[in-house]
Coordinates of C-alpha atoms in Angstrom, one line a residue:
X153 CA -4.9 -46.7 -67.4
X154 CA -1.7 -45.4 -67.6
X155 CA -3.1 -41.8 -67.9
X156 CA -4.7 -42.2 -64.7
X157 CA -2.3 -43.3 -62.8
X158 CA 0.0 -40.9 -64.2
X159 CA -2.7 -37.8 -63.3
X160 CA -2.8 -39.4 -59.7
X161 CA 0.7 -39.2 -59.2
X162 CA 0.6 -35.3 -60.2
X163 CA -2.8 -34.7 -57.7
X164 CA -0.6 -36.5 -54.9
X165 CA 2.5 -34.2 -56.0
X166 CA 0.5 -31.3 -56.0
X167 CA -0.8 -31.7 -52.9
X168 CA 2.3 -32.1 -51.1
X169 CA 3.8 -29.3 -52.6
X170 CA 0.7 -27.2 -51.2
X171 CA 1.3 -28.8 -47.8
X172 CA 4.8 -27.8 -47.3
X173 CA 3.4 -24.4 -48.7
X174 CA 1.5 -24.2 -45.9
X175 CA 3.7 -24.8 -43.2
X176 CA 6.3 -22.6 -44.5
X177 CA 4.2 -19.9 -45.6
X178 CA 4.8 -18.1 -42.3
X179 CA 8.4 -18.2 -42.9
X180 CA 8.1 -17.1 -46.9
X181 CA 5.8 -14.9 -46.3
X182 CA 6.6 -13.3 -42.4
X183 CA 7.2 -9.5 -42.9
X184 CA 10.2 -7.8 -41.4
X185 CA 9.9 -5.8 -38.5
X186 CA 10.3 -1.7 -39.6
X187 CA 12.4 0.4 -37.2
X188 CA 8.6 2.6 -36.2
X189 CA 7.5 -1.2 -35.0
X190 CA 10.6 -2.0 -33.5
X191 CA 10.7 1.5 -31.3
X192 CA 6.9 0.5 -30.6
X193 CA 7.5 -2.7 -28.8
X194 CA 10.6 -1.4 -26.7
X195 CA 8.9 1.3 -25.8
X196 CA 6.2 -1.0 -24.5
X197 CA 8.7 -3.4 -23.2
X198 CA 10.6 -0.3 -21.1
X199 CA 7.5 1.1 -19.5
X200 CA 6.4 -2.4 -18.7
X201 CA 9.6 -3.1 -17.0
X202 CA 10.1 0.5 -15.3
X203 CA 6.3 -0.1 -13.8
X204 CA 7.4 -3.7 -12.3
X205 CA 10.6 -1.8 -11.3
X206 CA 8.5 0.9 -9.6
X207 CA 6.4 -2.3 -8.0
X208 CA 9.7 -3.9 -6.5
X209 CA 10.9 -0.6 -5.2
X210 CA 7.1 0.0 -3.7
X211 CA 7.6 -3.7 -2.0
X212 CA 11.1 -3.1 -1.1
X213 CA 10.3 0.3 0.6
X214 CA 7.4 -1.2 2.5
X215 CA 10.0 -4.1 3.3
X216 CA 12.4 -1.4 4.8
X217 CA 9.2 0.3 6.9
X218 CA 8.3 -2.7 8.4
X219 CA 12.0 -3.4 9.3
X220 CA 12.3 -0.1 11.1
X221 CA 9.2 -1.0 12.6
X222 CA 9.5 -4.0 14.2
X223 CA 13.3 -3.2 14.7
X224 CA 12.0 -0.3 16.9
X225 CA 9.5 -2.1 18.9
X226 CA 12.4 -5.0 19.4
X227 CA 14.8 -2.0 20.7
X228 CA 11.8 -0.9 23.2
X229 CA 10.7 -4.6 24.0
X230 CA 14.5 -5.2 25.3
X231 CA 14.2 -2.2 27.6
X232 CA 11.5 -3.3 28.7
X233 CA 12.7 -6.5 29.7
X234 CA 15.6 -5.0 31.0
X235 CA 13.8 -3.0 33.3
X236 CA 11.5 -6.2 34.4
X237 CA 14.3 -8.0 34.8
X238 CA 15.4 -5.4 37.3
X239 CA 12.4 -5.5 39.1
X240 CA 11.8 -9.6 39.3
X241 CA 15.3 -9.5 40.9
X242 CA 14.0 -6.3 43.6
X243 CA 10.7 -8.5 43.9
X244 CA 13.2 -12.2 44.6
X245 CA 15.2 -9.9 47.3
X246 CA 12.1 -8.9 48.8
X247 CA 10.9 -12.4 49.1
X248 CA 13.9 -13.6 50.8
X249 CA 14.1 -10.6 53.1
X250 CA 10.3 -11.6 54.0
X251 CA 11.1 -15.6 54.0
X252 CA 13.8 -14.3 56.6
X253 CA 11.4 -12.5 58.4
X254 CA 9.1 -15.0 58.9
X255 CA 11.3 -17.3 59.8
X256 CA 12.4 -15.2 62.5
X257 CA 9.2 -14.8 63.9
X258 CA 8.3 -18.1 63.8
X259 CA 11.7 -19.0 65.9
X260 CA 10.2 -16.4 68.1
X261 CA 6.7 -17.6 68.6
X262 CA 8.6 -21.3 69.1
X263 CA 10.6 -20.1 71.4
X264 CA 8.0 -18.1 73.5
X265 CA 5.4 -21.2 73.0
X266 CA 7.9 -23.6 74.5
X267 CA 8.7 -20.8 77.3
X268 CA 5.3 -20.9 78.1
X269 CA 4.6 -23.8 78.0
X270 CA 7.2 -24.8 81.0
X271 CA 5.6 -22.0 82.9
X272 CA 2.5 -24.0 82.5
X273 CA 3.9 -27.0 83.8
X274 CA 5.5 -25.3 86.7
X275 CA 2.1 -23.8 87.4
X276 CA 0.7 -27.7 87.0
X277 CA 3.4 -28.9 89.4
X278 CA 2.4 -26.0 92.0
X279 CA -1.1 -26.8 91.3
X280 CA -0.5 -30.6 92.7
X281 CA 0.9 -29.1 95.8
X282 CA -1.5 -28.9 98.8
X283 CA -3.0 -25.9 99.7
X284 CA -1.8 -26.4 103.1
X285 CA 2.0 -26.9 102.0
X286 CA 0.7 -23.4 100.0
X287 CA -0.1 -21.5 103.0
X288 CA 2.7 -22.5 105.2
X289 CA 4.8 -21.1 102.4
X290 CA 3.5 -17.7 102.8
X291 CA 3.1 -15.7 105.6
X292 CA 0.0 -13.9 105.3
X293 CA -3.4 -13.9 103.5
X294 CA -2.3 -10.9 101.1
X295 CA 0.7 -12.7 99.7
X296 CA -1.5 -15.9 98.8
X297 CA -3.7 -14.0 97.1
X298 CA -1.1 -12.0 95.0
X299 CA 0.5 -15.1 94.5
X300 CA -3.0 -16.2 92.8
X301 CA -3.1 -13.1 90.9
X302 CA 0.4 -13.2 89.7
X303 CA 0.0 -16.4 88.5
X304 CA -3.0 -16.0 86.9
X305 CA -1.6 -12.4 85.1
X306 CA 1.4 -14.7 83.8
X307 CA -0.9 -17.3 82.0
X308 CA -2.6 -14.4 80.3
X309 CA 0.8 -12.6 79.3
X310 CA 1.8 -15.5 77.6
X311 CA -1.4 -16.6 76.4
X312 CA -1.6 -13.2 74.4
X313 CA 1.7 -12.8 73.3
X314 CA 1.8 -16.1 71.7
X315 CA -1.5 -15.0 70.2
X316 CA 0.2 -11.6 69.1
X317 CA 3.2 -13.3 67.7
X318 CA 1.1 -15.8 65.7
X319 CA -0.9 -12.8 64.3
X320 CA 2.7 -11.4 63.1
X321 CA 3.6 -14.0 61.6
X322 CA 0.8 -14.7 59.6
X323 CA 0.7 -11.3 58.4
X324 CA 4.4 -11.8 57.2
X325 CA 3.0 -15.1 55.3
X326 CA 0.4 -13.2 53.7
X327 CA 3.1 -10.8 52.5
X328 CA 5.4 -13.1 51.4
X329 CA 2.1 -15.0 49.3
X330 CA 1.6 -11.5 47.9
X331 CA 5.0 -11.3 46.8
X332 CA 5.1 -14.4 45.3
X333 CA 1.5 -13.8 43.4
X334 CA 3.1 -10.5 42.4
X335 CA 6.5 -12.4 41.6
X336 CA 4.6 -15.1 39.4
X337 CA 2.9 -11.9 37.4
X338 CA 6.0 -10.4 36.4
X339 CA 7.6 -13.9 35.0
X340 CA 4.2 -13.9 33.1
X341 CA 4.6 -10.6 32.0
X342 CA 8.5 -11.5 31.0
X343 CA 7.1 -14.6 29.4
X344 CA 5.0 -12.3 27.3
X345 CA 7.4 -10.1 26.1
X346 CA 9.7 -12.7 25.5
X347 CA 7.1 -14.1 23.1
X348 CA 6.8 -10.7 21.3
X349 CA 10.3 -10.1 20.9
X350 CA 10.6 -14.0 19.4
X351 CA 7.8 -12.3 16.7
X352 CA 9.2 -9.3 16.3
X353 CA 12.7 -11.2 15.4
X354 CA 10.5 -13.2 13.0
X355 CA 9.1 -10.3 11.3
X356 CA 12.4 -8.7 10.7
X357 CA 13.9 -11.7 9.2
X358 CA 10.8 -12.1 6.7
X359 CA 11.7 -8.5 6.3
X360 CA 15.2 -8.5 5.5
X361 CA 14.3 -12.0 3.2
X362 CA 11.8 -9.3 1.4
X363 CA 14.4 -6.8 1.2
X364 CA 17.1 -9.5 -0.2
X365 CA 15.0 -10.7 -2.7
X366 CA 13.8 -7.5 -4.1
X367 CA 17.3 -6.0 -3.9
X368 CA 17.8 -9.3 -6.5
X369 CA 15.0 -8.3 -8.1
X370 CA 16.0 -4.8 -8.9
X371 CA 19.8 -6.1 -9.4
X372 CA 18.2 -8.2 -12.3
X373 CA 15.8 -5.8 -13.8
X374 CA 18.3 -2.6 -13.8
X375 CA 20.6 -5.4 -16.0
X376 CA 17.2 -5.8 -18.2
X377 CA 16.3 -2.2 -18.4
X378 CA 20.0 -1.2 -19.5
X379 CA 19.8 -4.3 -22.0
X380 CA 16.5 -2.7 -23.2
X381 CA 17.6 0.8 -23.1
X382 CA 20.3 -0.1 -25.4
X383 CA 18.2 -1.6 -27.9
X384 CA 15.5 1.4 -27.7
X385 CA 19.1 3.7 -28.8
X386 CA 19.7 1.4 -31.5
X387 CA 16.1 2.0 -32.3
X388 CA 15.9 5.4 -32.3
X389 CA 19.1 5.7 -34.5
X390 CA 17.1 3.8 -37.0
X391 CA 14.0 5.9 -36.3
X392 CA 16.3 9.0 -37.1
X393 CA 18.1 7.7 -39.9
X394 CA 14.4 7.3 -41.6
X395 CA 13.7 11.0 -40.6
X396 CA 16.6 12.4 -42.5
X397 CA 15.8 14.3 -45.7
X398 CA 16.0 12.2 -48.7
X399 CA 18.2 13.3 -51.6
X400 CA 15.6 14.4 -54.6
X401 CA 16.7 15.9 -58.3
X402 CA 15.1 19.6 -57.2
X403 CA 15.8 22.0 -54.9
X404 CA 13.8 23.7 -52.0
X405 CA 12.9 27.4 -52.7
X406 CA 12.7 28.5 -49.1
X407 CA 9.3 28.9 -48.4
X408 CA 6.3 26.7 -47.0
X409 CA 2.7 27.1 -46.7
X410 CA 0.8 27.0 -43.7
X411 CA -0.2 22.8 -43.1
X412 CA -3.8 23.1 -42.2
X413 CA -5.5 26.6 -43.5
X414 CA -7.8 27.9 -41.1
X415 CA -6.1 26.8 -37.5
X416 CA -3.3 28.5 -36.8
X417 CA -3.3 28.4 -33.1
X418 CA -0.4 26.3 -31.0
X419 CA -0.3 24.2 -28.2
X420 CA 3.1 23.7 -28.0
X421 CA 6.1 25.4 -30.5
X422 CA 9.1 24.1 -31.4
X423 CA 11.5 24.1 -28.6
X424 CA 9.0 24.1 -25.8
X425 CA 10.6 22.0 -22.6
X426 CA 8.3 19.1 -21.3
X427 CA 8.6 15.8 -19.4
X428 CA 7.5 12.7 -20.7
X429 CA 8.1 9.2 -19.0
X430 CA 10.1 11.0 -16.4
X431 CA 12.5 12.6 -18.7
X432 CA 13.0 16.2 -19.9
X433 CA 11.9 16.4 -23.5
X434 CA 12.8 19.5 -26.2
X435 CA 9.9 19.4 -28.5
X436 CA 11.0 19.1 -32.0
X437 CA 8.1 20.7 -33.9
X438 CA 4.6 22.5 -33.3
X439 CA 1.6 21.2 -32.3
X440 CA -1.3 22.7 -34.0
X441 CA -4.8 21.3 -32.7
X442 CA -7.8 21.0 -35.1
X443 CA -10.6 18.9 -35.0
X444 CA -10.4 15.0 -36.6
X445 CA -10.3 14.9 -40.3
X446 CA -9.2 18.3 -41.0
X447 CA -7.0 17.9 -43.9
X448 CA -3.8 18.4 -43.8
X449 CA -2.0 19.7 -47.0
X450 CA 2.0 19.3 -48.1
X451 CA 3.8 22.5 -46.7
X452 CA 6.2 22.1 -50.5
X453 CA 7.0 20.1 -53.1
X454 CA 8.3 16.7 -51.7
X455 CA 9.0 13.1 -52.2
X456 CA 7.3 10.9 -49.8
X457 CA 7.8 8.4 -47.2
X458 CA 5.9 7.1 -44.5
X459 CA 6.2 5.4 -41.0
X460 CA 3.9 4.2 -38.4
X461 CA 5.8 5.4 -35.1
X462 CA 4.6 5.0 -31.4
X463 CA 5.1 8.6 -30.9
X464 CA 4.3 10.3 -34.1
X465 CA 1.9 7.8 -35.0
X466 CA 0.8 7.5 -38.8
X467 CA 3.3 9.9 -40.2
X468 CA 4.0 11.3 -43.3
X469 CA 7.9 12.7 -44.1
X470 CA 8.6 14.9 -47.3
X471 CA 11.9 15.2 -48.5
X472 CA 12.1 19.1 -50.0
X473 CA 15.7 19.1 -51.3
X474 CA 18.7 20.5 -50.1
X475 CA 18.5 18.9 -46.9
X476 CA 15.3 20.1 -45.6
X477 CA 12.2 17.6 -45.0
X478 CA 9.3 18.1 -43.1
X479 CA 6.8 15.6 -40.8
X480 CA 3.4 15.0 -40.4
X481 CA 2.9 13.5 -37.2
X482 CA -1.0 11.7 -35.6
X483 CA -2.1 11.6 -38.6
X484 CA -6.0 9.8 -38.5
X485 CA -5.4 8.3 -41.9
X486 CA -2.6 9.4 -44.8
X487 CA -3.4 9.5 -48.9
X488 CA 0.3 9.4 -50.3
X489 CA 2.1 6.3 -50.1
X490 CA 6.3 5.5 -50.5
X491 CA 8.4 7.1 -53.3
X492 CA 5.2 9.3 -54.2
X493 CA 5.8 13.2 -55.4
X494 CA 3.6 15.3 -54.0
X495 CA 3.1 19.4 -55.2
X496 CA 2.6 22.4 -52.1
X497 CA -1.0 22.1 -50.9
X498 CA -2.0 18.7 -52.0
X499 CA -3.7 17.1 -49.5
X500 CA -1.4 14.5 -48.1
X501 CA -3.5 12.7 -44.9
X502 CA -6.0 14.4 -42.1
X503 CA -5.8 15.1 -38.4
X504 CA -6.0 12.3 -35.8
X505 CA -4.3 11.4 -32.2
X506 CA -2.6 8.4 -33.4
X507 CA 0.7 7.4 -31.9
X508 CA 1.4 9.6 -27.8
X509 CA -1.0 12.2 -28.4
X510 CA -3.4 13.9 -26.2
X511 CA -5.8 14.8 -28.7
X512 CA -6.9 15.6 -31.9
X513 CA -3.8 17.7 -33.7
X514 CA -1.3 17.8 -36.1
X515 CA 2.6 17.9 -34.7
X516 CA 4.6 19.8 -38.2
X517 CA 8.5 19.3 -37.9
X518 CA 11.2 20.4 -39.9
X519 CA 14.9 19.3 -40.3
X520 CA 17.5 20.6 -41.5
X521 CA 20.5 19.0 -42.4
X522 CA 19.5 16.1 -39.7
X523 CA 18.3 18.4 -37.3
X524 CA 15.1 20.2 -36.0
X525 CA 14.5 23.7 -36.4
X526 CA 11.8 26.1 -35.7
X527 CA 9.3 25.8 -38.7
X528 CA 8.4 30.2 -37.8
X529 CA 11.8 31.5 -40.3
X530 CA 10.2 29.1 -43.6
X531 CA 6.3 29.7 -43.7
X532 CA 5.1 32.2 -45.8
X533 CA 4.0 35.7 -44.4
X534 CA 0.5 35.8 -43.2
X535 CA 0.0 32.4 -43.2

């Protein structure tokens, strides 16, 4: 009984102890980043960040557009009303002129109605005289009758220049309504523009908030990207201090063999000038293309060491002595591993586009002392 309880409490213990394994297994086990992998993900993180900083600036620009825009149709709008304004004030001085005008004619045609109107009632009163009291007035049958004709001549007169004067003065009214219609279209028309210039002021506003938050934006990201860019130098000082020719008991004799018989064409030598993410770039070897899985063979005695770079790709570095080391850049696949030794013309890896390649090729490098050099001075004649 004692056995078995005793082999249950080692089952419980063991289990535990394979629990805690488990959880900290990520932690015991987590591999440390290599400098290749650590150039990788800045690199990554840099273009990411330069594209959303390219975004910002697009947005920013088209901001800044819009701004001028709207900021040149407000500056014409404001003319514009300017220029309305000037001519609602010519069309409110020509109303009152014709207001004044037809008030005077209407004075007029008052004043001629109720002068009229008394000659009619001194007409009436002569009419109530007798005719008798008439003729003994007048001396002769002519006179009566121009007195009839006179009279009669006066009525008319006066009947058609009331008439005349009325016609006047509603031709004035009509001209002063015509005004006024035409007044009432030009506060519509200023109430129109004054509506566009209250949007136009809105759209520059969202504008310039655009333009304020991007310039934020970019304020924040240049800090990122500078934060980044120093990492990415810290990086590639790591990446070079890998590169550097390893100190091996032998000595190089000068003279390497061509890397992959067969293809000796270039694509690009040592020391050509390109641009790459924007920025001028001396290459450091020479890019010799071949199809995928030609093999590629070890240019002189070396010790090996490997990397996995985002621009090389699977790489392959031989340390020749004396300084001098060679690389093996887009490699498809590599058959040498850390620390080996490897003899001129063993076969070391075969031809890929692994890593910022274009194609199918293999870039050859070799330093010197820490530095590249053209490869053209060490390879043997005729190779």
């Amino acid at each position: 009984m004692k056995n078995h309880t005793k082999a249950k409490r080692i089952l419980c213990l063991l289990l535990a102890l394979l629990m805690l394994l488990s959880i900290g297994a990520p932690v015991l086990f987590a591999r440390a980043e290599t400098p290749a992998e650590r150039l990788e993900r800045l690199k990554q993180e840099l273009e990411e960040l330069q594209a959303e900083t390219e975004r910002v600036k697009d947005n920013k620009e088209k901001a800044e557009q819009t701004k001028q825009y709207y900021q040149a149709q407000a500056n014409n709008l404001k003319a514009q009303l300017a220029a309305l304004k000037e001519d609602i004030t010519a069309q409110i001085e020509s109303i009152n002129l014709k207001n004044a005008e037809v008030a005077e004619k209407a004075a007029t045609v008052l004043y001629q109605k109720e002068m009229f109107e008394q000659r009619l009632r001194g007409m009436y009163e002569l009419s109530r005289q007798s005719n008798l009291a008439i003729l003994f007035g007048i001396d002769d049958l002519s006179q009566m009758l121009r007195f009839s004709e006179n009279l009669q001549q006066i009525t008319e007169r006066d009947t058609e220049m009331v008439r005349q004067l009325r016609a006047e003065q509603a031709l004035l009214e009509e001209q002063r309504a015509e005004l006024e219609a035409q007044l009432d279209e030009l506060a519509a028309r200023e109430q129109e523009l004054n509506d566009t210039a209250v949007a136009y002021s809105n759209a520059i506003q969202q504008a310039d908030a655009t333009i304020s938050a991007a310039q934020a934006d970019l304020a924040a990201k240049e800090e990122e990207e500078k934060e980044l860019r120093e990492q990415y130098e810290q990086a590639q000082k790591e990446w070079e201090a890998w590169a550097r020719a390893e100190q091996v008991d032998f000595e190089f004799d000068g003279e390497f063999m061509w890397p992959i018989p067969g293809y000796y064409n270039l694509s690009s030598d040592y020391g050509t000038t390109r641009v790459i993410y924007g920025v001028t770039d001396v290459h450091r070897g020479m890019d010799i293309p071949a199809p995928a899985g030609t093999p590629i063979y070890a240019a002189a005695d070396g010790v090996v060491n490997t990397n996995n770079h985002w621009s090389y790709g699977i790489s392959v570095k031989l340390s020749h002595g004396n300084g001098v080391a060679t690389i093996y850049g887009h490699m498809s696949q590599r058959f040498v591993n850390n620390g080996d030794y490897v003899t001129q013309g063993q076969l070391i890896g075969q031809v890929g586009s692994t890593g910022r390649s274009t194609g199918n090729h293999l870039h050859f490098e070799v330093n010197v002392n820490n530095t590249p050099v053209s490869a053209w001075p060490y390879l043997k004649k005729g190779a």
